């Protein structure tokens, strides 16, 4: 028998570990996907539509609403400051509470938190539509953020309902329904704002003239109302009862020596500092960069479309802005539905995410190019072609959300900490989304007022920030991390 000589330079575990990881990756990609729980997923998608309908229905008319409040003193160049503030307030207040809502969902279940969020959306949207002063708008948008923890909880619920074999299919549906809501929301806002002017034979009561932006808010609330009752009666809790009882009982208990670490780390709720692992921080950092740049672009786009030609915009009415943003949302949904899962399986999560980040500089730089063409040749066919091309770039960018969601889900230290992990990611993203609209809109106004780079400095600044985001994206591993599987008895496959 021949015995090989093994010394300290002989690689033992390294090659074995690398081969194991490679095999796991190939097995995960070749394994037949687990069937998705169709009823549960369908209800969750119904809830997902609520978010963009309530949040984005204000975009087509928010700039006009700010102008009518007469807080700008008649100076159209100042509209960006106040519009950006209103758009940011939701994310500022959401950042204060979304982690607590998400962590609470780990303890008491996803369903109660989802219902609270839906009720909060209805109340705040009704108040927004009835607002007659700038401070009333501020209060209603703050309530929307404070009472709404559904963004993080819904992502945690998708993590509960899927595993590594079918998560790409489940994730691909999130942008689809978000895009459907992002299509419907601006269309509602652009079509039904000021109904006494657009439909004078139908909306003849003085109420509609006194509250010209209440109708789009009411229509959005009507949809959320239906979703609330469907969720209340048909949605099944996705956290196994075993795990809920373990978490609740062990959250405050200790062993006989008073040591809380007596319980296994997988069962007990993690301390906040325990969430800050390398892979959580890296995944969340990339999500924050994407969210910041995307929301900044989304805030600049309607501002750019609404402002007059002489200050670098296109001077389009709210209805046209609603159609453009609605078309963008529809295109994103169709693309994600048919191709995201296939592209993700072919390229892998990292390449999909990096590709999405790489088109962001182009998205920002297309806007000043469109402005130059419009000022020299008018808003004709070439301008509309360039707008369509910009929207195509934005559709590709949106693929990055599905990819980074899978990184965040897989980065959770334990299955029981999935809600807390998504809560942390959503809190961080909400902070960036609060800064993005205010910063981008303010830089737009400053660029125009001060003549920085002929009024186009804001686009150059955000294009440079996008390049930095690409560098951060390159730090992600080629494959998502392996995650633990949980075998609690719990029937959610209705």
GROMACS .gro file of C-alpha atoms in nm:
model
  494
    1UNK     CA    1   0.000   0.000   0.000
    2UNK     CA    2   0.135   0.342  -0.096
    3UNK     CA    3   0.103   0.622   0.153
    4UNK     CA    4   0.124   0.975   0.018
    5UNK     CA    5   0.344   1.217   0.203
    6UNK     CA    6   0.139   1.500   0.350
    7UNK     CA    7   0.317   1.805   0.480
    8UNK     CA    8   0.212   2.150   0.596
    9UNK     CA    9   0.200   2.282   0.237
   10UNK     CA   10  -0.045   2.019   0.118
   11UNK     CA   11  -0.390   2.176   0.057
   12UNK     CA   12  -0.650   1.968   0.233
   13UNK     CA   13  -0.967   2.156   0.322
   14UNK     CA   14  -0.929   2.437   0.070
   15UNK     CA   15  -0.968   2.230  -0.244
   16UNK     CA   16  -1.235   2.014  -0.087
   17UNK     CA   17  -1.431   2.319   0.024
   18UNK     CA   18  -1.402   2.488  -0.314
   19UNK     CA   19  -1.514   2.173  -0.494
   20UNK     CA   20  -1.805   2.137  -0.255
   21UNK     CA   21  -1.912   2.498  -0.312
   22UNK     CA   22  -1.881   2.457  -0.690
   23UNK     CA   23  -2.089   2.139  -0.678
   24UNK     CA   24  -2.351   2.311  -0.463
   25UNK     CA   25  -2.376   2.597  -0.710
   26UNK     CA   26  -2.417   2.362  -1.007
   27UNK     CA   27  -2.667   2.147  -0.816
   28UNK     CA   28  -2.869   2.455  -0.721
   29UNK     CA   29  -2.884   2.571  -1.083
   30UNK     CA   30  -2.969   2.224  -1.223
   31UNK     CA   31  -3.218   2.124  -0.953
   32UNK     CA   32  -3.583   2.133  -1.060
   33UNK     CA   33  -3.754   2.433  -0.896
   34UNK     CA   34  -3.992   2.361  -0.610
   35UNK     CA   35  -4.351   2.450  -0.709
   36UNK     CA   36  -4.452   2.792  -0.579
   37UNK     CA   37  -4.753   2.816  -0.341
   38UNK     CA   38  -4.977   2.985  -0.596
   39UNK     CA   39  -5.256   3.117  -0.374
   40UNK     CA   40  -5.019   3.265  -0.116
   41UNK     CA   41  -4.795   3.420  -0.379
   42UNK     CA   42  -5.097   3.561  -0.565
   43UNK     CA   43  -5.228   3.737  -0.254
   44UNK     CA   44  -4.881   3.872  -0.178
   45UNK     CA   45  -4.857   4.009  -0.532
   46UNK     CA   46  -5.196   4.173  -0.481
   47UNK     CA   47  -5.050   4.350  -0.176
   48UNK     CA   48  -4.735   4.447  -0.361
   49UNK     CA   49  -4.938   4.650  -0.610
   50UNK     CA   50  -5.069   4.868  -0.325
   51UNK     CA   51  -4.728   5.020  -0.258
   52UNK     CA   52  -4.661   5.185  -0.597
   53UNK     CA   53  -5.026   5.280  -0.648
   54UNK     CA   54  -5.033   5.482  -0.326
   55UNK     CA   55  -4.678   5.618  -0.346
   56UNK     CA   56  -4.641   5.697  -0.718
   57UNK     CA   57  -4.990   5.823  -0.800
   58UNK     CA   58  -4.879   6.166  -0.667
   59UNK     CA   59  -4.584   6.202  -0.908
   60UNK     CA   60  -4.774   6.338  -1.212
   61UNK     CA   61  -4.936   6.621  -1.016
   62UNK     CA   62  -4.710   6.690  -0.717
   63UNK     CA   63  -4.521   6.971  -0.895
   64UNK     CA   64  -4.846   7.138  -1.002
   65UNK     CA   65  -4.988   7.096  -0.651
   66UNK     CA   66  -4.682   7.265  -0.499
   67UNK     CA   67  -4.715   7.552  -0.747
   68UNK     CA   68  -5.081   7.603  -0.654
   69UNK     CA   69  -5.005   7.620  -0.281
   70UNK     CA   70  -4.815   7.943  -0.352
   71UNK     CA   71  -4.528   7.858  -0.119
   72UNK     CA   72  -4.275   7.926  -0.394
   73UNK     CA   73  -4.374   8.290  -0.438
   74UNK     CA   74  -4.446   8.226  -0.806
   75UNK     CA   75  -4.087   8.115  -0.877
   76UNK     CA   76  -4.109   7.789  -1.074
   77UNK     CA   77  -3.740   7.722  -1.012
   78UNK     CA   78  -3.813   7.663  -0.641
   79UNK     CA   79  -4.074   7.393  -0.698
   80UNK     CA   80  -3.803   7.127  -0.692
   81UNK     CA   81  -3.712   7.204  -0.329
   82UNK     CA   82  -4.063   7.148  -0.197
   83UNK     CA   83  -4.156   6.861  -0.428
   84UNK     CA   84  -3.838   6.678  -0.327
   85UNK     CA   85  -3.918   6.736   0.040
   86UNK     CA   86  -4.270   6.590   0.006
   87UNK     CA   87  -4.136   6.286  -0.183
   88UNK     CA   88  -3.863   6.232   0.078
   89UNK     CA   89  -4.082   6.255   0.388
   90UNK     CA   90  -4.232   5.912   0.332
   91UNK     CA   91  -3.889   5.751   0.338
   92UNK     CA   92  -3.765   5.957   0.634
   93UNK     CA   93  -4.050   5.840   0.855
   94UNK     CA   94  -4.044   5.488   0.711
   95UNK     CA   95  -3.678   5.460   0.810
   96UNK     CA   96  -3.778   5.531   1.171
   97UNK     CA   97  -4.018   5.238   1.197
   98UNK     CA   98  -3.964   4.981   0.920
   99UNK     CA   99  -3.702   4.785   1.115
  100UNK     CA  100  -3.933   4.762   1.416
  101UNK     CA  101  -4.224   4.648   1.195
  102UNK     CA  102  -4.007   4.387   1.023
  103UNK     CA  103  -3.862   4.258   1.348
  104UNK     CA  104  -4.211   4.245   1.500
  105UNK     CA  105  -4.315   4.025   1.208
  106UNK     CA  106  -4.052   3.772   1.317
  107UNK     CA  107  -4.223   3.758   1.658
  108UNK     CA  108  -4.598   3.785   1.597
  109UNK     CA  109  -4.618   3.686   1.232
  110UNK     CA  110  -4.622   3.855   0.892
  111UNK     CA  111  -5.001   3.880   0.850
  112UNK     CA  112  -5.083   4.118   1.139
  113UNK     CA  113  -4.811   4.360   1.031
  114UNK     CA  114  -4.928   4.350   0.670
  115UNK     CA  115  -5.283   4.439   0.777
  116UNK     CA  116  -5.161   4.729   0.991
  117UNK     CA  117  -4.961   4.862   0.697
  118UNK     CA  118  -5.260   4.846   0.463
  119UNK     CA  119  -5.480   5.031   0.712
  120UNK     CA  120  -5.211   5.298   0.753
  121UNK     CA  121  -5.187   5.346   0.377
  122UNK     CA  122  -5.562   5.405   0.347
  123UNK     CA  123  -5.577   5.661   0.628
  124UNK     CA  124  -5.276   5.860   0.511
  125UNK     CA  125  -5.381   5.871   0.145
  126UNK     CA  126  -5.726   6.003   0.235
  127UNK     CA  127  -5.561   6.276   0.444
  128UNK     CA  128  -5.326   6.362   0.156
  129UNK     CA  129  -5.617   6.410  -0.082
  130UNK     CA  130  -5.793   6.640   0.167
  131UNK     CA  131  -5.483   6.852   0.238
  132UNK     CA  132  -5.513   7.222   0.160
  133UNK     CA  133  -5.184   7.346   0.305
  134UNK     CA  134  -4.820   7.249   0.273
  135UNK     CA  135  -4.802   7.133   0.636
  136UNK     CA  136  -5.109   6.913   0.590
  137UNK     CA  137  -4.924   6.743   0.304
  138UNK     CA  138  -4.622   6.700   0.531
  139UNK     CA  139  -4.825   6.537   0.809
  140UNK     CA  140  -5.008   6.297   0.575
  141UNK     CA  141  -4.685   6.181   0.406
  142UNK     CA  142  -4.523   6.130   0.747
  143UNK     CA  143  -4.815   5.912   0.855
  144UNK     CA  144  -4.776   5.704   0.540
  145UNK     CA  145  -4.417   5.620   0.631
  146UNK     CA  146  -4.474   5.569   1.004
  147UNK     CA  147  -4.764   5.325   0.962
  148UNK     CA  148  -4.628   5.132   0.667
  149UNK     CA  149  -4.385   4.848   0.735
  150UNK     CA  150  -4.505   4.633   0.448
  151UNK     CA  151  -4.213   4.684   0.210
  152UNK     CA  152  -3.968   4.490   0.426
  153UNK     CA  153  -4.227   4.242   0.554
  154UNK     CA  154  -4.339   4.144   0.203
  155UNK     CA  155  -3.980   4.065   0.105
  156UNK     CA  156  -3.941   3.852   0.417
  157UNK     CA  157  -4.265   3.673   0.328
  158UNK     CA  158  -4.131   3.590  -0.019
  159UNK     CA  159  -3.826   3.446   0.157
  160UNK     CA  160  -4.058   3.233   0.372
  161UNK     CA  161  -4.253   3.106   0.072
  162UNK     CA  162  -3.955   3.017  -0.149
  163UNK     CA  163  -3.628   2.827  -0.132
  164UNK     CA  164  -3.304   2.850  -0.328
  165UNK     CA  165  -3.447   2.645  -0.616
  166UNK     CA  166  -3.749   2.865  -0.693
  167UNK     CA  167  -3.656   3.204  -0.547
  168UNK     CA  168  -3.565   3.350  -0.887
  169UNK     CA  169  -3.917   3.273  -1.010
  170UNK     CA  170  -4.073   3.421  -0.696
  171UNK     CA  171  -3.852   3.728  -0.704
  172UNK     CA  172  -3.916   3.785  -1.074
  173UNK     CA  173  -4.284   3.840  -0.992
  174UNK     CA  174  -4.215   4.123  -0.743
  175UNK     CA  175  -4.094   4.373  -1.004
  176UNK     CA  176  -4.374   4.262  -1.236
  177UNK     CA  177  -4.652   4.354  -0.997
  178UNK     CA  178  -4.459   4.656  -0.871
  179UNK     CA  179  -4.437   4.769  -1.232
  180UNK     CA  180  -4.808   4.706  -1.276
  181UNK     CA  181  -4.871   4.932  -0.977
  182UNK     CA  182  -4.614   5.180  -1.107
  183UNK     CA  183  -4.809   5.182  -1.433
  184UNK     CA  184  -5.150   5.218  -1.273
  185UNK     CA  185  -5.042   5.470  -1.007
  186UNK     CA  186  -4.917   5.749  -1.237
  187UNK     CA  187  -5.205   5.685  -1.477
  188UNK     CA  188  -5.451   5.732  -1.191
  189UNK     CA  189  -5.273   6.046  -1.075
  190UNK     CA  190  -5.239   6.196  -1.423
  191UNK     CA  191  -5.590   6.103  -1.539
  192UNK     CA  192  -5.801   6.184  -1.235
  193UNK     CA  193  -5.623   6.488  -1.091
  194UNK     CA  194  -5.843   6.798  -1.121
  195UNK     CA  195  -6.148   6.595  -1.239
  196UNK     CA  196  -6.370   6.905  -1.251
  197UNK     CA  197  -6.157   7.024  -1.545
  198UNK     CA  198  -6.099   6.693  -1.722
  199UNK     CA  199  -6.453   6.557  -1.676
  200UNK     CA  200  -6.668   6.868  -1.618
  201UNK     CA  201  -6.997   6.692  -1.701
  202UNK     CA  202  -6.942   6.423  -1.437
  203UNK     CA  203  -6.769   6.603  -1.151
  204UNK     CA  204  -6.986   6.909  -1.112
  205UNK     CA  205  -7.000   6.932  -0.729
  206UNK     CA  206  -6.804   7.218  -0.565
  207UNK     CA  207  -6.619   6.955  -0.358
  208UNK     CA  208  -6.405   6.848  -0.656
  209UNK     CA  209  -6.298   7.205  -0.721
  210UNK     CA  210  -6.213   7.258  -0.356
  211UNK     CA  211  -6.017   6.930  -0.339
  212UNK     CA  212  -5.889   6.877  -0.696
  213UNK     CA  213  -5.647   6.597  -0.603
  214UNK     CA  214  -5.873   6.390  -0.379
  215UNK     CA  215  -6.011   6.160  -0.651
  216UNK     CA  216  -5.681   5.987  -0.743
  217UNK     CA  217  -5.617   5.933  -0.371
  218UNK     CA  218  -5.967   5.789  -0.325
  219UNK     CA  219  -5.924   5.547  -0.617
  220UNK     CA  220  -5.595   5.422  -0.470
  221UNK     CA  221  -5.758   5.377  -0.130
  222UNK     CA  222  -6.038   5.175  -0.292
  223UNK     CA  223  -5.789   4.921  -0.422
  224UNK     CA  224  -5.609   4.898  -0.087
  225UNK     CA  225  -5.945   4.846   0.087
  226UNK     CA  226  -6.017   4.540  -0.129
  227UNK     CA  227  -5.666   4.403  -0.072
  228UNK     CA  228  -5.706   4.447   0.305
  229UNK     CA  229  -6.010   4.220   0.326
  230UNK     CA  230  -5.867   3.957   0.090
  231UNK     CA  231  -5.558   3.941   0.310
  232UNK     CA  232  -5.763   3.925   0.629
  233UNK     CA  233  -5.968   3.625   0.516
  234UNK     CA  234  -5.756   3.435   0.264
  235UNK     CA  235  -5.387   3.485   0.347
  236UNK     CA  236  -5.219   3.221   0.563
  237UNK     CA  237  -4.945   3.310   0.809
  238UNK     CA  238  -4.606   3.214   0.662
  239UNK     CA  239  -4.407   3.182   0.986
  240UNK     CA  240  -4.447   2.831   1.128
  241UNK     CA  241  -4.629   2.830   1.461
  242UNK     CA  242  -4.346   2.629   1.612
  243UNK     CA  243  -4.095   2.899   1.534
  244UNK     CA  244  -4.327   3.178   1.651
  245UNK     CA  245  -4.377   3.010   1.987
  246UNK     CA  246  -4.006   2.942   2.025
  247UNK     CA  247  -3.914   3.302   1.945
  248UNK     CA  248  -4.178   3.450   2.173
  249UNK     CA  249  -4.093   3.223   2.465
  250UNK     CA  250  -3.719   3.257   2.430
  251UNK     CA  251  -3.708   3.631   2.366
  252UNK     CA  252  -3.726   3.699   2.738
  253UNK     CA  253  -3.610   3.372   2.891
  254UNK     CA  254  -3.265   3.265   3.002
  255UNK     CA  255  -3.109   2.950   3.133
  256UNK     CA  256  -3.062   2.887   3.504
  257UNK     CA  257  -2.731   3.072   3.503
  258UNK     CA  258  -2.891   3.381   3.348
  259UNK     CA  259  -2.711   3.337   3.017
  260UNK     CA  260  -2.932   3.418   2.715
  261UNK     CA  261  -2.693   3.229   2.485
  262UNK     CA  262  -2.818   2.904   2.640
  263UNK     CA  263  -3.068   2.879   2.354
  264UNK     CA  264  -2.951   2.796   2.007
  265UNK     CA  265  -2.868   3.092   1.786
  266UNK     CA  266  -3.110   2.967   1.520
  267UNK     CA  267  -3.407   2.986   1.757
  268UNK     CA  268  -3.356   3.301   1.959
  269UNK     CA  269  -3.407   3.652   1.820
  270UNK     CA  270  -3.074   3.807   1.727
  271UNK     CA  271  -2.940   4.123   1.882
  272UNK     CA  272  -2.905   4.413   1.640
  273UNK     CA  273  -2.525   4.396   1.644
  274UNK     CA  274  -2.540   4.028   1.544
  275UNK     CA  275  -2.701   4.126   1.214
  276UNK     CA  276  -2.394   4.324   1.109
  277UNK     CA  277  -2.209   4.035   0.947
  278UNK     CA  278  -1.989   4.092   0.643
  279UNK     CA  279  -2.234   3.946   0.396
  280UNK     CA  280  -2.533   4.136   0.539
  281UNK     CA  281  -2.341   4.466   0.533
  282UNK     CA  282  -2.216   4.406   0.176
  283UNK     CA  283  -2.561   4.310   0.044
  284UNK     CA  284  -2.738   4.596   0.221
  285UNK     CA  285  -2.475   4.848   0.107
  286UNK     CA  286  -2.536   4.757  -0.255
  287UNK     CA  287  -2.912   4.773  -0.206
  288UNK     CA  288  -2.875   5.120  -0.051
  289UNK     CA  289  -2.665   5.241  -0.345
  290UNK     CA  290  -2.919   5.109  -0.595
  291UNK     CA  291  -3.217   5.253  -0.403
  292UNK     CA  292  -3.052   5.594  -0.366
  293UNK     CA  293  -2.961   5.628  -0.734
  294UNK     CA  294  -3.294   5.487  -0.856
  295UNK     CA  295  -3.511   5.711  -0.638
  296UNK     CA  296  -3.300   6.011  -0.737
  297UNK     CA  297  -3.363   5.933  -1.103
  298UNK     CA  298  -3.734   5.877  -1.036
  299UNK     CA  299  -3.754   6.216  -0.861
  300UNK     CA  300  -3.564   6.396  -1.138
  301UNK     CA  301  -3.765   6.243  -1.421
  302UNK     CA  302  -4.110   6.398  -1.350
  303UNK     CA  303  -3.941   6.724  -1.248
  304UNK     CA  304  -3.750   6.728  -1.576
  305UNK     CA  305  -4.065   6.645  -1.772
  306UNK     CA  306  -4.277   6.911  -1.595
  307UNK     CA  307  -4.044   7.213  -1.581
  308UNK     CA  308  -4.053   7.469  -1.867
  309UNK     CA  309  -3.816   7.438  -2.163
  310UNK     CA  310  -3.626   7.754  -2.070
  311UNK     CA  311  -3.505   7.607  -1.738
  312UNK     CA  312  -3.402   7.268  -1.874
  313UNK     CA  313  -3.731   7.075  -1.871
  314UNK     CA  314  -3.983   6.972  -2.135
  315UNK     CA  315  -4.295   7.153  -2.009
  316UNK     CA  316  -4.526   6.850  -2.035
  317UNK     CA  317  -4.870   6.837  -1.864
  318UNK     CA  318  -4.946   6.591  -1.580
  319UNK     CA  319  -5.139   6.359  -1.815
  320UNK     CA  320  -4.838   6.316  -2.047
  321UNK     CA  321  -4.606   6.260  -1.749
  322UNK     CA  322  -4.846   5.995  -1.620
  323UNK     CA  323  -4.845   5.815  -1.957
  324UNK     CA  324  -4.463   5.820  -1.978
  325UNK     CA  325  -4.414   5.684  -1.627
  326UNK     CA  326  -4.699   5.439  -1.672
  327UNK     CA  327  -4.543   5.310  -1.994
  328UNK     CA  328  -4.210   5.271  -1.818
  329UNK     CA  329  -4.376   5.069  -1.542
  330UNK     CA  330  -4.557   4.846  -1.793
  331UNK     CA  331  -4.237   4.780  -1.990
  332UNK     CA  332  -4.052   4.689  -1.670
  333UNK     CA  333  -4.325   4.446  -1.567
  334UNK     CA  334  -4.336   4.269  -1.904
  335UNK     CA  335  -3.958   4.241  -1.925
  336UNK     CA  336  -3.923   4.108  -1.571
  337UNK     CA  337  -4.206   3.857  -1.611
  338UNK     CA  338  -4.077   3.696  -1.927
  339UNK     CA  339  -3.700   3.727  -1.897
  340UNK     CA  340  -3.568   3.800  -1.545
  341UNK     CA  341  -3.561   3.439  -1.417
  342UNK     CA  342  -3.409   3.314  -1.743
  343UNK     CA  343  -3.144   3.586  -1.753
  344UNK     CA  344  -3.065   3.533  -1.383
  345UNK     CA  345  -3.017   3.158  -1.431
  346UNK     CA  346  -2.800   3.217  -1.735
  347UNK     CA  347  -2.579   3.500  -1.604
  348UNK     CA  348  -2.601   3.463  -1.227
  349UNK     CA  349  -2.705   3.715  -0.966
  350UNK     CA  350  -2.385   3.920  -0.968
  351UNK     CA  351  -2.373   3.982  -1.343
  352UNK     CA  352  -2.741   4.077  -1.344
  353UNK     CA  353  -2.688   4.324  -1.061
  354UNK     CA  354  -2.372   4.477  -1.209
  355UNK     CA  355  -2.542   4.514  -1.549
  356UNK     CA  356  -2.831   4.698  -1.385
  357UNK     CA  357  -2.591   4.935  -1.210
  358UNK     CA  358  -2.391   4.997  -1.528
  359UNK     CA  359  -2.684   5.154  -1.714
  360UNK     CA  360  -2.753   5.412  -1.442
  361UNK     CA  361  -2.494   5.669  -1.564
  362UNK     CA  362  -2.661   5.653  -1.905
  363UNK     CA  363  -3.005   5.710  -1.753
  364UNK     CA  364  -2.891   6.033  -1.588
  365UNK     CA  365  -2.693   6.164  -1.886
  366UNK     CA  366  -2.977   6.107  -2.132
  367UNK     CA  367  -3.187   6.379  -1.963
  368UNK     CA  368  -2.960   6.677  -2.045
  369UNK     CA  369  -2.916   6.539  -2.397
  370UNK     CA  370  -3.294   6.534  -2.441
  371UNK     CA  371  -3.313   6.890  -2.304
  372UNK     CA  372  -3.055   7.019  -2.555
  373UNK     CA  373  -3.238   6.856  -2.846
  374UNK     CA  374  -3.576   6.990  -2.726
  375UNK     CA  375  -3.445   7.346  -2.688
  376UNK     CA  376  -3.298   7.343  -3.037
  377UNK     CA  377  -3.559   7.146  -3.233
  378UNK     CA  378  -3.870   7.141  -3.012
  379UNK     CA  379  -4.049   6.850  -2.844
  380UNK     CA  380  -4.095   6.642  -3.158
  381UNK     CA  381  -4.036   6.282  -3.269
  382UNK     CA  382  -3.663   6.271  -3.190
  383UNK     CA  383  -3.726   6.380  -2.831
  384UNK     CA  384  -3.989   6.107  -2.782
  385UNK     CA  385  -3.750   5.846  -2.927
  386UNK     CA  386  -3.482   5.957  -2.679
  387UNK     CA  387  -3.732   5.940  -2.391
  388UNK     CA  388  -3.824   5.586  -2.497
  389UNK     CA  389  -3.455   5.487  -2.507
  390UNK     CA  390  -3.404   5.630  -2.157
  391UNK     CA  391  -3.697   5.427  -2.030
  392UNK     CA  392  -3.545   5.114  -2.188
  393UNK     CA  393  -3.224   5.174  -1.993
  394UNK     CA  394  -3.429   5.215  -1.675
  395UNK     CA  395  -3.605   4.882  -1.744
  396UNK     CA  396  -3.267   4.707  -1.758
  397UNK     CA  397  -3.163   4.883  -1.437
  398UNK     CA  398  -3.469   4.747  -1.255
  399UNK     CA  399  -3.337   4.391  -1.294
  400UNK     CA  400  -3.082   4.473  -1.026
  401UNK     CA  401  -3.353   4.473  -0.757
  402UNK     CA  402  -3.435   4.105  -0.802
  403UNK     CA  403  -3.069   4.010  -0.792
  404UNK     CA  404  -2.982   4.205  -0.476
  405UNK     CA  405  -3.296   4.076  -0.305
  406UNK     CA  406  -3.161   3.721  -0.340
  407UNK     CA  407  -2.827   3.829  -0.193
  408UNK     CA  408  -3.002   3.990   0.106
  409UNK     CA  409  -3.227   3.689   0.169
  410UNK     CA  410  -2.933   3.448   0.156
  411UNK     CA  411  -2.722   3.673   0.382
  412UNK     CA  412  -2.958   3.639   0.681
  413UNK     CA  413  -2.761   3.489   0.975
  414UNK     CA  414  -3.052   3.256   1.059
  415UNK     CA  415  -3.395   3.179   0.919
  416UNK     CA  416  -3.553   3.329   1.232
  417UNK     CA  417  -3.374   3.658   1.159
  418UNK     CA  418  -3.502   3.692   0.802
  419UNK     CA  419  -3.752   3.965   0.893
  420UNK     CA  420  -3.492   4.157   1.091
  421UNK     CA  421  -3.244   4.130   0.803
  422UNK     CA  422  -3.493   4.268   0.553
  423UNK     CA  423  -3.598   4.529   0.808
  424UNK     CA  424  -3.237   4.644   0.838
  425UNK     CA  425  -3.202   4.656   0.459
  426UNK     CA  426  -3.528   4.847   0.419
  427UNK     CA  427  -3.437   5.092   0.697
  428UNK     CA  428  -3.105   5.165   0.529
  429UNK     CA  429  -3.268   5.194   0.187
  430UNK     CA  430  -3.539   5.422   0.326
  431UNK     CA  431  -3.276   5.659   0.462
  432UNK     CA  432  -3.112   5.674   0.119
  433UNK     CA  433  -3.451   5.716  -0.047
  434UNK     CA  434  -3.528   6.003   0.190
  435UNK     CA  435  -3.206   6.177   0.092
  436UNK     CA  436  -3.230   6.101  -0.281
  437UNK     CA  437  -3.539   6.303  -0.387
  438UNK     CA  438  -3.456   6.601  -0.167
  439UNK     CA  439  -3.094   6.607  -0.283
  440UNK     CA  440  -3.167   6.552  -0.653
  441UNK     CA  441  -3.454   6.802  -0.667
  442UNK     CA  442  -3.253   7.062  -0.475
  443UNK     CA  443  -2.950   7.013  -0.699
  444UNK     CA  444  -3.181   7.052  -1.000
  445UNK     CA  445  -3.303   7.387  -0.870
  446UNK     CA  446  -2.953   7.499  -0.772
  447UNK     CA  447  -2.809   7.396  -1.108
  448UNK     CA  448  -3.072   7.602  -1.286
  449UNK     CA  449  -3.058   7.904  -1.053
  450UNK     CA  450  -2.677   7.922  -1.041
  451UNK     CA  451  -2.614   7.809  -1.397
  452UNK     CA  452  -2.383   7.522  -1.294
  453UNK     CA  453  -2.269   7.348  -1.614
  454UNK     CA  454  -2.539   7.540  -1.804
  455UNK     CA  455  -2.798   7.409  -1.556
  456UNK     CA  456  -2.707   7.042  -1.607
  457UNK     CA  457  -2.468   6.986  -1.315
  458UNK     CA  458  -2.718   6.769  -1.127
  459UNK     CA  459  -2.705   6.500  -1.398
  460UNK     CA  460  -2.325   6.493  -1.408
  461UNK     CA  461  -2.306   6.460  -1.028
  462UNK     CA  462  -2.542   6.164  -1.019
  463UNK     CA  463  -2.372   5.999  -1.316
  464UNK     CA  464  -2.044   6.012  -1.122
  465UNK     CA  465  -2.213   5.867  -0.814
  466UNK     CA  466  -2.347   5.586  -1.035
  467UNK     CA  467  -1.992   5.498  -1.140
  468UNK     CA  468  -1.900   5.463  -0.772
  469UNK     CA  469  -2.200   5.233  -0.732
  470UNK     CA  470  -2.065   5.006  -1.007
  471UNK     CA  471  -1.739   4.967  -0.815
  472UNK     CA  472  -1.930   4.866  -0.500
  473UNK     CA  473  -2.133   4.612  -0.700
  474UNK     CA  474  -1.812   4.444  -0.812
  475UNK     CA  475  -1.738   4.348  -0.449
  476UNK     CA  476  -2.028   4.101  -0.436
  477UNK     CA  477  -1.938   3.730  -0.461
  478UNK     CA  478  -2.002   3.552  -0.789
  479UNK     CA  479  -2.276   3.340  -0.628
  480UNK     CA  480  -2.517   3.408  -0.345
  481UNK     CA  481  -2.430   3.253  -0.011
  482UNK     CA  482  -2.563   2.916   0.098
  483UNK     CA  483  -2.858   2.951   0.334
  484UNK     CA  484  -2.998   2.724   0.599
  485UNK     CA  485  -3.314   2.531   0.525
  486UNK     CA  486  -3.588   2.506   0.785
  487UNK     CA  487  -3.804   2.197   0.825
  488UNK     CA  488  -4.081   2.326   1.048
  489UNK     CA  489  -4.416   2.163   0.983
  490UNK     CA  490  -4.626   2.433   0.829
  491UNK     CA  491  -4.864   2.410   0.536
  492UNK     CA  492  -4.843   2.717   0.321
  493UNK     CA  493  -4.865   2.548  -0.015
  494UNK     CA  494  -5.231   2.620  -0.067
   0.00000   0.00000   0.00000
